[in-house]
């Protein structure tokens, strides 16, 4: 197997770190389903199958400066960006200490001002114009940053997708639009959502750079997002990227995907699962050894156990707090 | 004190706020070189340049949505909706996003955004350049809705809106733009959002209204004074959240209340004002609460006689006040 990460400037340890975050995300996600099925948390919205592109993308951005607007399947992205497992678990248990919304929003509705992570809602793609506004504001202030936003392929049919892309294109703003194309918008497959071959084909209509890449490969994701970020910093405007992968779980814990797709189709997709294929790549190059893997799995399990334990015991927000923060509160 | 028009007060407030704070900027359709289709942003492009007076693509949801993003970054955008009738494509950004950002992030993110929108009829605007849109947004906690009636209130309240750390919809009555003139101080001042204002003291009948209709009430009150009828006029100025204390006090003052809005009657802002009075003033009322509003037809027609049929006037108010006084 050919080493592909050295050419991107990554050391062996870098890619091992990358893999570890992917694996951590997967194990966390699997734990959420267990917690849901055992009645501990009411709802799961999952990102399984999308970790590779999410983590690769995060590595291509500046964690000290850039603004990000991740969507609800982006556990891999937010973990790589700096949210802790404990915080992610507090979010899923909807506890007061959850930095995303203190239990006000459903899980996966990420928000963390300290990390320059915008808050987002459930009507999809509303975050795209916000990301454009961040880029416009940064340009007005002369700040050299990139504004990064993700969304699904179903969402790419929304008016806000179009309006945001067009605005960013016209004003040549430093925005990276990353479409996470997992081939399903709840039950409706890709061919009933889009009639063009790639979501990124739409870039041309907005006068921006477009590129589709293998979303199961974190290195491909890194390369694409890095290219888009470099373009943005050079003043060449926005990019529309598309990660291609497959949603390995039902839409949410309330969905039954066997009503609209087959087990054979899901099993076939699992062969291309980025967590598995990237592990295989690292094993081939002898970077991921059996010992390291074991050590990694044990550490991750312990951290998830600790996070779960902490979040489960943590208090909910006080009931009277429902009236707080409707408007600015002044002493 | 200089006498200026309602729209000049808008322009003056924008200009002064942009001079005062470099984080304030204006964006919308035709707001740049053209100075706005009503000329509300006249001269700003020349003074502040295209970076701070931004002609946007024709896309209302993006105008608000991009404004929200810029506000989250820390700027104070003033987004113009060319006509309030065209706000509905942006309704999701206003209701789901701007209004809920502070709440859903548990006070972490805020949206100091002002959305200016000309509303109201009487300008031969037909169905889609005449509507009052406030009722659509007036049950959305997190929003503030300001609807001033005079140039003095326009300037003070627009400045307060721009400085507000919460999203404000600032509705400007487009017929008032050039029709209404008044004294406005040249220096800096703000008026409190959420506070109604007594525009005339009286003892027989209370009129509660906002926007252009306040002037119809003032004209009617002058006429009625000749027949010995004394009218108390409360201008809501902010229609959401309501100044309930001022509403209750005004209702109790005379015990006879006429609620006036140019909007369609059912489910209007005045329905909530009526409920507030009903909840608080049962033993203070000497007559049933009355409402004078547009008919419950979709919107005002273009043809002049049909438009006139739809609209409020000082004559219609005078009659309604007189009826109530004689009850």
PDB file of C-alpha atoms in Angstrom, chain A residues 25-284:
ATOM      1  CA  UNK A  25     -16.671   9.152  17.423  1.00  0.00           C
ATOM      2  CA  UNK A  26     -17.866   5.745  16.229  1.00  0.00           C
ATOM      3  CA  UNK A  27     -17.715   4.216  19.681  1.00  0.00           C
ATOM      4  CA  UNK A  28     -19.467   7.232  21.162  1.00  0.00           C
ATOM      5  CA  UNK A  29     -22.214   6.963  18.544  1.00  0.00           C
ATOM      6  CA  UNK A  30     -22.633   3.242  19.226  1.00  0.00           C
ATOM      7  CA  UNK A  31     -22.947   4.011  22.921  1.00  0.00           C
ATOM      8  CA  UNK A  32     -25.720   6.489  22.216  1.00  0.00           C
ATOM      9  CA  UNK A  33     -27.786   3.753  20.582  1.00  0.00           C
ATOM     10  CA  UNK A  34     -27.250   1.472  23.570  1.00  0.00           C
ATOM     11  CA  UNK A  35     -28.303   4.240  25.927  1.00  0.00           C
ATOM     12  CA  UNK A  36     -31.367   4.915  23.808  1.00  0.00           C
ATOM     13  CA  UNK A  37     -32.414   1.273  23.543  1.00  0.00           C
ATOM     14  CA  UNK A  38     -31.980   0.854  27.280  1.00  0.00           C
ATOM     15  CA  UNK A  39     -34.227   3.825  27.944  1.00  0.00           C
ATOM     16  CA  UNK A  40     -31.582   6.206  29.296  1.00  0.00           C
ATOM     17  CA  UNK A  41     -31.823   8.842  26.557  1.00  0.00           C
ATOM     18  CA  UNK A  42     -34.909   9.578  24.462  1.00  0.00           C
ATOM     19  CA  UNK A  43     -33.377  10.155  21.051  1.00  0.00           C
ATOM     20  CA  UNK A  44     -30.314   9.562  18.885  1.00  0.00           C
ATOM     21  CA  UNK A  45     -29.359  11.225  15.659  1.00  0.00           C
ATOM     22  CA  UNK A  46     -26.376   9.409  14.322  1.00  0.00           C
ATOM     23  CA  UNK A  47     -23.326  10.146  12.208  1.00  0.00           C
ATOM     24  CA  UNK A  48     -22.080   6.622  11.579  1.00  0.00           C
ATOM     25  CA  UNK A  49     -20.433   6.323   8.194  1.00  0.00           C
ATOM     26  CA  UNK A  50     -19.586  10.031   8.041  1.00  0.00           C
ATOM     27  CA  UNK A  51     -16.737  10.268  10.548  1.00  0.00           C
ATOM     28  CA  UNK A  52     -13.880  10.087   8.054  1.00  0.00           C
ATOM     29  CA  UNK A  53     -14.796  13.198   6.102  1.00  0.00           C
ATOM     30  CA  UNK A  54     -15.805  15.092   9.236  1.00  0.00           C
ATOM     31  CA  UNK A  55     -12.503  14.497  10.997  1.00  0.00           C
ATOM     32  CA  UNK A  56     -10.444  15.055   7.853  1.00  0.00           C
ATOM     33  CA  UNK A  57     -12.207  18.372   7.286  1.00  0.00           C
ATOM     34  CA  UNK A  58     -11.541  19.562  10.839  1.00  0.00           C
ATOM     35  CA  UNK A  59      -7.821  18.906  10.380  1.00  0.00           C
ATOM     36  CA  UNK A  60      -7.740  21.245   7.383  1.00  0.00           C
ATOM     37  CA  UNK A  61      -9.096  24.269   9.266  1.00  0.00           C
ATOM     38  CA  UNK A  62      -7.572  26.641  11.801  1.00  0.00           C
ATOM     39  CA  UNK A  63      -8.949  25.681  15.221  1.00  0.00           C
ATOM     40  CA  UNK A  64      -7.817  28.984  16.729  1.00  0.00           C
ATOM     41  CA  UNK A  65      -9.485  31.311  14.262  1.00  0.00           C
ATOM     42  CA  UNK A  66     -12.004  29.769  11.896  1.00  0.00           C
ATOM     43  CA  UNK A  67     -15.783  29.777  12.431  1.00  0.00           C
ATOM     44  CA  UNK A  68     -17.751  26.589  11.955  1.00  0.00           C
ATOM     45  CA  UNK A  69     -21.406  25.686  11.580  1.00  0.00           C
ATOM     46  CA  UNK A  70     -21.624  21.897  11.810  1.00  0.00           C
ATOM     47  CA  UNK A  71     -24.932  20.124  11.243  1.00  0.00           C
ATOM     48  CA  UNK A  72     -26.596  17.479  13.389  1.00  0.00           C
ATOM     49  CA  UNK A  73     -24.602  14.426  12.254  1.00  0.00           C
ATOM     50  CA  UNK A  74     -21.219  16.064  12.813  1.00  0.00           C
ATOM     51  CA  UNK A  75     -20.073  14.279  15.978  1.00  0.00           C
ATOM     52  CA  UNK A  76     -16.736  13.528  14.324  1.00  0.00           C
ATOM     53  CA  UNK A  77     -16.275  17.132  13.377  1.00  0.00           C
ATOM     54  CA  UNK A  78     -17.165  18.629  16.758  1.00  0.00           C
ATOM     55  CA  UNK A  79     -14.976  16.126  18.603  1.00  0.00           C
ATOM     56  CA  UNK A  80     -12.034  16.939  16.345  1.00  0.00           C
ATOM     57  CA  UNK A  81     -12.819  20.633  16.768  1.00  0.00           C
ATOM     58  CA  UNK A  82     -12.501  20.563  20.530  1.00  0.00           C
ATOM     59  CA  UNK A  83     -15.796  19.570  22.123  1.00  0.00           C
ATOM     60  CA  UNK A  84     -15.113  16.887  24.723  1.00  0.00           C
ATOM     61  CA  UNK A  85     -16.788  13.497  24.998  1.00  0.00           C
ATOM     62  CA  UNK A  86     -18.187  14.591  28.318  1.00  0.00           C
ATOM     63  CA  UNK A  87     -19.740  17.671  26.746  1.00  0.00           C
ATOM     64  CA  UNK A  88     -21.159  15.580  23.914  1.00  0.00           C
ATOM     65  CA  UNK A  89     -22.647  13.163  26.403  1.00  0.00           C
ATOM     66  CA  UNK A  90     -24.112  15.996  28.506  1.00  0.00           C
ATOM     67  CA  UNK A  91     -25.712  17.152  25.269  1.00  0.00           C
ATOM     68  CA  UNK A  92     -27.307  13.757  24.713  1.00  0.00           C
ATOM     69  CA  UNK A  93     -28.533  13.550  28.284  1.00  0.00           C
ATOM     70  CA  UNK A  94     -29.834  17.143  27.907  1.00  0.00           C
ATOM     71  CA  UNK A  95     -28.248  18.274  31.134  1.00  0.00           C
ATOM     72  CA  UNK A  96     -27.680  21.801  32.462  1.00  0.00           C
ATOM     73  CA  UNK A  97     -23.943  21.675  31.854  1.00  0.00           C
ATOM     74  CA  UNK A  98     -24.342  20.907  28.140  1.00  0.00           C
ATOM     75  CA  UNK A  99     -22.466  23.774  26.457  1.00  0.00           C
ATOM     76  CA  UNK A 100     -24.540  23.464  23.279  1.00  0.00           C
ATOM     77  CA  UNK A 101     -27.838  24.524  24.779  1.00  0.00           C
ATOM     78  CA  UNK A 102     -28.091  23.347  28.395  1.00  0.00           C
ATOM     79  CA  UNK A 103     -30.636  20.760  27.371  1.00  0.00           C
ATOM     80  CA  UNK A 104     -32.915  23.135  25.503  1.00  0.00           C
ATOM     81  CA  UNK A 105     -32.345  21.665  22.070  1.00  0.00           C
ATOM     82  CA  UNK A 106     -32.489  18.094  20.829  1.00  0.00           C
ATOM     83  CA  UNK A 107     -29.105  16.330  20.727  1.00  0.00           C
ATOM     84  CA  UNK A 108     -26.738  17.091  17.881  1.00  0.00           C
ATOM     85  CA  UNK A 109     -27.834  20.713  17.581  1.00  0.00           C
ATOM     86  CA  UNK A 110     -24.322  21.934  18.142  1.00  0.00           C
ATOM     87  CA  UNK A 111     -23.334  25.341  19.461  1.00  0.00           C
ATOM     88  CA  UNK A 112     -20.284  26.527  21.347  1.00  0.00           C
ATOM     89  CA  UNK A 113     -19.247  30.141  21.181  1.00  0.00           C
ATOM     90  CA  UNK A 114     -15.917  29.497  22.869  1.00  0.00           C
ATOM     91  CA  UNK A 115     -15.040  27.259  19.905  1.00  0.00           C
ATOM     92  CA  UNK A 116     -16.567  29.713  17.376  1.00  0.00           C
ATOM     93  CA  UNK A 117     -19.187  27.098  16.607  1.00  0.00           C
ATOM     94  CA  UNK A 118     -22.493  28.665  15.558  1.00  0.00           C
ATOM     95  CA  UNK A 119     -25.814  27.511  17.006  1.00  0.00           C
ATOM     96  CA  UNK A 120     -28.195  25.857  14.585  1.00  0.00           C
ATOM     97  CA  UNK A 121     -31.823  24.798  14.471  1.00  0.00           C
ATOM     98  CA  UNK A 122     -33.822  21.878  13.093  1.00  0.00           C
ATOM     99  CA  UNK A 123     -35.236  23.444   9.903  1.00  0.00           C
ATOM    100  CA  UNK A 124     -32.347  22.409   7.683  1.00  0.00           C
ATOM    101  CA  UNK A 125     -29.840  24.653   5.877  1.00  0.00           C
ATOM    102  CA  UNK A 126     -30.756  27.776   7.835  1.00  0.00           C
ATOM    103  CA  UNK A 127     -27.138  27.786   9.040  1.00  0.00           C
ATOM    104  CA  UNK A 128     -25.769  28.364   5.533  1.00  0.00           C
ATOM    105  CA  UNK A 129     -26.665  32.067   5.352  1.00  0.00           C
ATOM    106  CA  UNK A 130     -25.300  32.463   8.895  1.00  0.00           C
ATOM    107  CA  UNK A 131     -21.930  31.093   7.792  1.00  0.00           C
ATOM    108  CA  UNK A 132     -22.001  33.560   4.898  1.00  0.00           C
ATOM    109  CA  UNK A 133     -22.782  36.387   7.326  1.00  0.00           C
ATOM    110  CA  UNK A 134     -19.815  35.438   9.478  1.00  0.00           C
ATOM    111  CA  UNK A 135     -17.579  35.575   6.395  1.00  0.00           C
ATOM    112  CA  UNK A 136     -19.048  38.925   5.351  1.00  0.00           C
ATOM    113  CA  UNK A 137     -18.482  40.349   8.826  1.00  0.00           C
ATOM    114  CA  UNK A 138     -14.913  39.039   8.947  1.00  0.00           C
ATOM    115  CA  UNK A 139     -14.221  40.591   5.561  1.00  0.00           C
ATOM    116  CA  UNK A 140     -15.640  43.923   6.779  1.00  0.00           C
ATOM    117  CA  UNK A 141     -13.373  43.790   9.820  1.00  0.00           C
ATOM    118  CA  UNK A 142     -10.352  42.697   7.793  1.00  0.00           C
ATOM    119  CA  UNK A 143     -10.050  39.390   9.678  1.00  0.00           C
ATOM    120  CA  UNK A 144      -8.405  36.584   7.715  1.00  0.00           C
ATOM    121  CA  UNK A 145     -10.620  33.632   8.600  1.00  0.00           C
ATOM    122  CA  UNK A 146     -12.567  30.879   6.915  1.00  0.00           C
ATOM    123  CA  UNK A 147     -16.234  30.184   7.622  1.00  0.00           C
ATOM    124  CA  UNK A 148     -17.086  26.493   7.310  1.00  0.00           C
ATOM    125  CA  UNK A 149     -20.591  25.029   7.122  1.00  0.00           C
ATOM    126  CA  UNK A 150     -21.973  21.531   6.608  1.00  0.00           C
ATOM    127  CA  UNK A 151     -25.390  20.186   5.551  1.00  0.00           C
ATOM    128  CA  UNK A 152     -26.895  17.133   3.897  1.00  0.00           C
ATOM    129  CA  UNK A 153     -27.657  16.507   0.243  1.00  0.00           C
ATOM    130  CA  UNK A 154     -31.400  16.707   0.876  1.00  0.00           C
ATOM    131  CA  UNK A 155     -30.804  20.116   2.428  1.00  0.00           C
ATOM    132  CA  UNK A 156     -29.033  21.240  -0.716  1.00  0.00           C
ATOM    133  CA  UNK A 157     -32.483  21.598  -2.270  1.00  0.00           C
ATOM    134  CA  UNK A 158     -33.557  24.278   0.186  1.00  0.00           C
ATOM    135  CA  UNK A 159     -33.888  27.894  -0.784  1.00  0.00           C
ATOM    136  CA  UNK A 160     -31.445  28.936   1.923  1.00  0.00           C
ATOM    137  CA  UNK A 161     -28.783  26.741   0.301  1.00  0.00           C
ATOM    138  CA  UNK A 162     -29.211  28.601  -2.948  1.00  0.00           C
ATOM    139  CA  UNK A 163     -29.477  32.058  -1.403  1.00  0.00           C
ATOM    140  CA  UNK A 164     -26.407  31.501   0.751  1.00  0.00           C
ATOM    141  CA  UNK A 165     -24.287  30.127  -2.110  1.00  0.00           C
ATOM    142  CA  UNK A 166     -25.285  32.953  -4.401  1.00  0.00           C
ATOM    143  CA  UNK A 167     -24.587  35.624  -1.788  1.00  0.00           C
ATOM    144  CA  UNK A 168     -21.177  34.136  -1.005  1.00  0.00           C
ATOM    145  CA  UNK A 169     -20.369  33.843  -4.709  1.00  0.00           C
ATOM    146  CA  UNK A 170     -21.356  37.413  -5.537  1.00  0.00           C
ATOM    147  CA  UNK A 171     -19.336  38.835  -2.649  1.00  0.00           C
ATOM    148  CA  UNK A 172     -16.448  36.349  -3.058  1.00  0.00           C
ATOM    149  CA  UNK A 173     -16.560  35.447   0.611  1.00  0.00           C
ATOM    150  CA  UNK A 174     -14.271  32.977   2.402  1.00  0.00           C
ATOM    151  CA  UNK A 175     -16.897  30.282   2.951  1.00  0.00           C
ATOM    152  CA  UNK A 176     -16.548  26.527   2.606  1.00  0.00           C
ATOM    153  CA  UNK A 177     -19.852  24.779   2.003  1.00  0.00           C
ATOM    154  CA  UNK A 178     -19.414  21.063   2.675  1.00  0.00           C
ATOM    155  CA  UNK A 179     -22.314  18.870   1.634  1.00  0.00           C
ATOM    156  CA  UNK A 180     -22.261  15.586   3.506  1.00  0.00           C
ATOM    157  CA  UNK A 181     -23.927  13.394   0.933  1.00  0.00           C
ATOM    158  CA  UNK A 182     -24.972  10.225   2.762  1.00  0.00           C
ATOM    159  CA  UNK A 183     -27.385   9.302  -0.018  1.00  0.00           C
ATOM    160  CA  UNK A 184     -30.521   9.465   2.123  1.00  0.00           C
ATOM    161  CA  UNK A 185     -32.732  12.318   3.256  1.00  0.00           C
ATOM    162  CA  UNK A 186     -34.588  10.276   5.902  1.00  0.00           C
ATOM    163  CA  UNK A 187     -36.162   7.728   3.527  1.00  0.00           C
ATOM    164  CA  UNK A 188     -35.748   9.431   0.186  1.00  0.00           C
ATOM    165  CA  UNK A 189     -32.728   8.370  -1.814  1.00  0.00           C
ATOM    166  CA  UNK A 190     -30.411  10.515  -3.838  1.00  0.00           C
ATOM    167  CA  UNK A 191     -32.042  10.076  -7.230  1.00  0.00           C
ATOM    168  CA  UNK A 192     -35.297  11.465  -5.861  1.00  0.00           C
ATOM    169  CA  UNK A 193     -33.513  14.454  -4.352  1.00  0.00           C
ATOM    170  CA  UNK A 194     -31.238  15.678  -7.130  1.00  0.00           C
ATOM    171  CA  UNK A 195     -31.190  15.347 -10.862  1.00  0.00           C
ATOM    172  CA  UNK A 196     -27.573  16.423 -11.302  1.00  0.00           C
ATOM    173  CA  UNK A 197     -24.790  13.903 -10.869  1.00  0.00           C
ATOM    174  CA  UNK A 198     -23.011  15.688  -8.031  1.00  0.00           C
ATOM    175  CA  UNK A 199     -24.129  18.318  -5.556  1.00  0.00           C
ATOM    176  CA  UNK A 200     -20.831  20.037  -6.320  1.00  0.00           C
ATOM    177  CA  UNK A 201     -21.930  20.445  -9.961  1.00  0.00           C
ATOM    178  CA  UNK A 202     -24.088  23.254  -8.653  1.00  0.00           C
ATOM    179  CA  UNK A 203     -20.972  25.280  -7.784  1.00  0.00           C
ATOM    180  CA  UNK A 204     -20.700  26.507 -11.346  1.00  0.00           C
ATOM    181  CA  UNK A 205     -24.047  28.263 -11.041  1.00  0.00           C
ATOM    182  CA  UNK A 206     -22.662  30.315  -8.168  1.00  0.00           C
ATOM    183  CA  UNK A 207     -19.337  31.092  -9.789  1.00  0.00           C
ATOM    184  CA  UNK A 208     -17.488  29.103  -7.188  1.00  0.00           C
ATOM    185  CA  UNK A 209     -15.064  26.208  -6.957  1.00  0.00           C
ATOM    186  CA  UNK A 210     -16.701  22.784  -6.665  1.00  0.00           C
ATOM    187  CA  UNK A 211     -15.336  19.365  -5.860  1.00  0.00           C
ATOM    188  CA  UNK A 212     -16.644  15.931  -4.910  1.00  0.00           C
ATOM    189  CA  UNK A 213     -14.439  13.554  -2.957  1.00  0.00           C
ATOM    190  CA  UNK A 214     -14.539  10.129  -1.331  1.00  0.00           C
ATOM    191  CA  UNK A 215     -16.103  10.826   2.048  1.00  0.00           C
ATOM    192  CA  UNK A 216     -14.846   7.516   3.435  1.00  0.00           C
ATOM    193  CA  UNK A 217     -11.291   8.784   3.143  1.00  0.00           C
ATOM    194  CA  UNK A 218     -10.184  11.364   5.737  1.00  0.00           C
ATOM    195  CA  UNK A 219      -7.130  12.230   3.627  1.00  0.00           C
ATOM    196  CA  UNK A 220      -9.275  13.048   0.608  1.00  0.00           C
ATOM    197  CA  UNK A 221     -11.470  15.199   2.851  1.00  0.00           C
ATOM    198  CA  UNK A 222      -8.448  16.953   4.286  1.00  0.00           C
ATOM    199  CA  UNK A 223      -7.031  17.652   0.826  1.00  0.00           C
ATOM    200  CA  UNK A 224     -10.308  19.047  -0.507  1.00  0.00           C
ATOM    201  CA  UNK A 225     -11.040  21.257   2.500  1.00  0.00           C
ATOM    202  CA  UNK A 226      -7.426  22.441   2.594  1.00  0.00           C
ATOM    203  CA  UNK A 227      -7.614  23.406  -1.054  1.00  0.00           C
ATOM    204  CA  UNK A 228     -10.857  25.298  -0.415  1.00  0.00           C
ATOM    205  CA  UNK A 229      -9.382  27.012   2.657  1.00  0.00           C
ATOM    206  CA  UNK A 230      -6.273  28.053   0.736  1.00  0.00           C
ATOM    207  CA  UNK A 231      -8.454  29.499  -1.994  1.00  0.00           C
ATOM    208  CA  UNK A 232     -10.508  31.389   0.602  1.00  0.00           C
ATOM    209  CA  UNK A 233      -7.393  32.870   2.212  1.00  0.00           C
ATOM    210  CA  UNK A 234      -6.126  33.952  -1.190  1.00  0.00           C
ATOM    211  CA  UNK A 235      -9.354  35.890  -1.744  1.00  0.00           C
ATOM    212  CA  UNK A 236     -10.653  33.490  -4.379  1.00  0.00           C
ATOM    213  CA  UNK A 237     -14.008  33.146  -2.704  1.00  0.00           C
ATOM    214  CA  UNK A 238     -16.234  30.271  -1.616  1.00  0.00           C
ATOM    215  CA  UNK A 239     -16.164  26.581  -2.445  1.00  0.00           C
ATOM    216  CA  UNK A 240     -18.857  23.937  -2.641  1.00  0.00           C
ATOM    217  CA  UNK A 241     -17.487  20.554  -1.602  1.00  0.00           C
ATOM    218  CA  UNK A 242     -19.271  17.242  -1.480  1.00  0.00           C
ATOM    219  CA  UNK A 243     -18.318  14.253   0.626  1.00  0.00           C
ATOM    220  CA  UNK A 244     -19.728  11.019  -0.728  1.00  0.00           C
ATOM    221  CA  UNK A 245     -20.472   8.298   1.782  1.00  0.00           C
ATOM    222  CA  UNK A 246     -23.376   6.293   3.121  1.00  0.00           C
ATOM    223  CA  UNK A 247     -25.577   6.707   6.177  1.00  0.00           C
ATOM    224  CA  UNK A 248     -24.990   3.426   7.973  1.00  0.00           C
ATOM    225  CA  UNK A 249     -27.747   3.838  10.571  1.00  0.00           C
ATOM    226  CA  UNK A 250     -31.416   4.722  10.307  1.00  0.00           C
ATOM    227  CA  UNK A 251     -32.121   8.472  10.140  1.00  0.00           C
ATOM    228  CA  UNK A 252     -32.646   8.578  13.903  1.00  0.00           C
ATOM    229  CA  UNK A 253     -33.546   6.255  16.749  1.00  0.00           C
ATOM    230  CA  UNK A 254     -37.196   6.776  15.759  1.00  0.00           C
ATOM    231  CA  UNK A 255     -36.704   5.581  12.185  1.00  0.00           C
ATOM    232  CA  UNK A 256     -36.871   2.094  10.668  1.00  0.00           C
ATOM    233  CA  UNK A 257     -34.713   2.140   7.562  1.00  0.00           C
ATOM    234  CA  UNK A 258     -35.733  -1.348   6.529  1.00  0.00           C
ATOM    235  CA  UNK A 259     -39.020   0.174   5.324  1.00  0.00           C
ATOM    236  CA  UNK A 260     -37.231   1.905   2.442  1.00  0.00           C
ATOM    237  CA  UNK A 261     -33.869   0.168   1.850  1.00  0.00           C
ATOM    238  CA  UNK A 262     -32.489  -3.340   2.052  1.00  0.00           C
ATOM    239  CA  UNK A 263     -30.092  -4.945   4.467  1.00  0.00           C
ATOM    240  CA  UNK A 264     -28.024  -6.064   1.477  1.00  0.00           C
ATOM    241  CA  UNK A 265     -27.568  -2.434   0.442  1.00  0.00           C
ATOM    242  CA  UNK A 266     -26.480  -1.411   3.940  1.00  0.00           C
ATOM    243  CA  UNK A 267     -24.143  -4.400   4.234  1.00  0.00           C
ATOM    244  CA  UNK A 268     -22.521  -3.499   0.938  1.00  0.00           C
ATOM    245  CA  UNK A 269     -21.964   0.069   2.127  1.00  0.00           C
ATOM    246  CA  UNK A 270     -20.414  -1.158   5.360  1.00  0.00           C
ATOM    247  CA  UNK A 271     -17.554  -2.635   3.342  1.00  0.00           C
ATOM    248  CA  UNK A 272     -16.556   0.923   2.438  1.00  0.00           C
ATOM    249  CA  UNK A 273     -17.015   2.323   5.958  1.00  0.00           C
ATOM    250  CA  UNK A 274     -14.247   4.902   6.442  1.00  0.00           C
ATOM    251  CA  UNK A 275     -13.452   3.811   9.999  1.00  0.00           C
ATOM    252  CA  UNK A 276     -12.687   0.300   8.723  1.00  0.00           C
ATOM    253  CA  UNK A 277     -10.920   1.268   5.510  1.00  0.00           C
ATOM    254  CA  UNK A 278      -8.714   3.851   7.183  1.00  0.00           C
ATOM    255  CA  UNK A 279      -7.794   1.336   9.899  1.00  0.00           C
ATOM    256  CA  UNK A 280      -6.852  -1.105   7.134  1.00  0.00           C
ATOM    257  CA  UNK A 281      -4.681   1.562   5.506  1.00  0.00           C
ATOM    258  CA  UNK A 282      -2.891   2.250   8.782  1.00  0.00           C
ATOM    259  CA  UNK A 283      -2.412  -1.456   9.484  1.00  0.00           C
ATOM    260  CA  UNK A 284      -0.981  -2.045   6.017  1.00  0.00           C
TER     261      UNK A 284
END
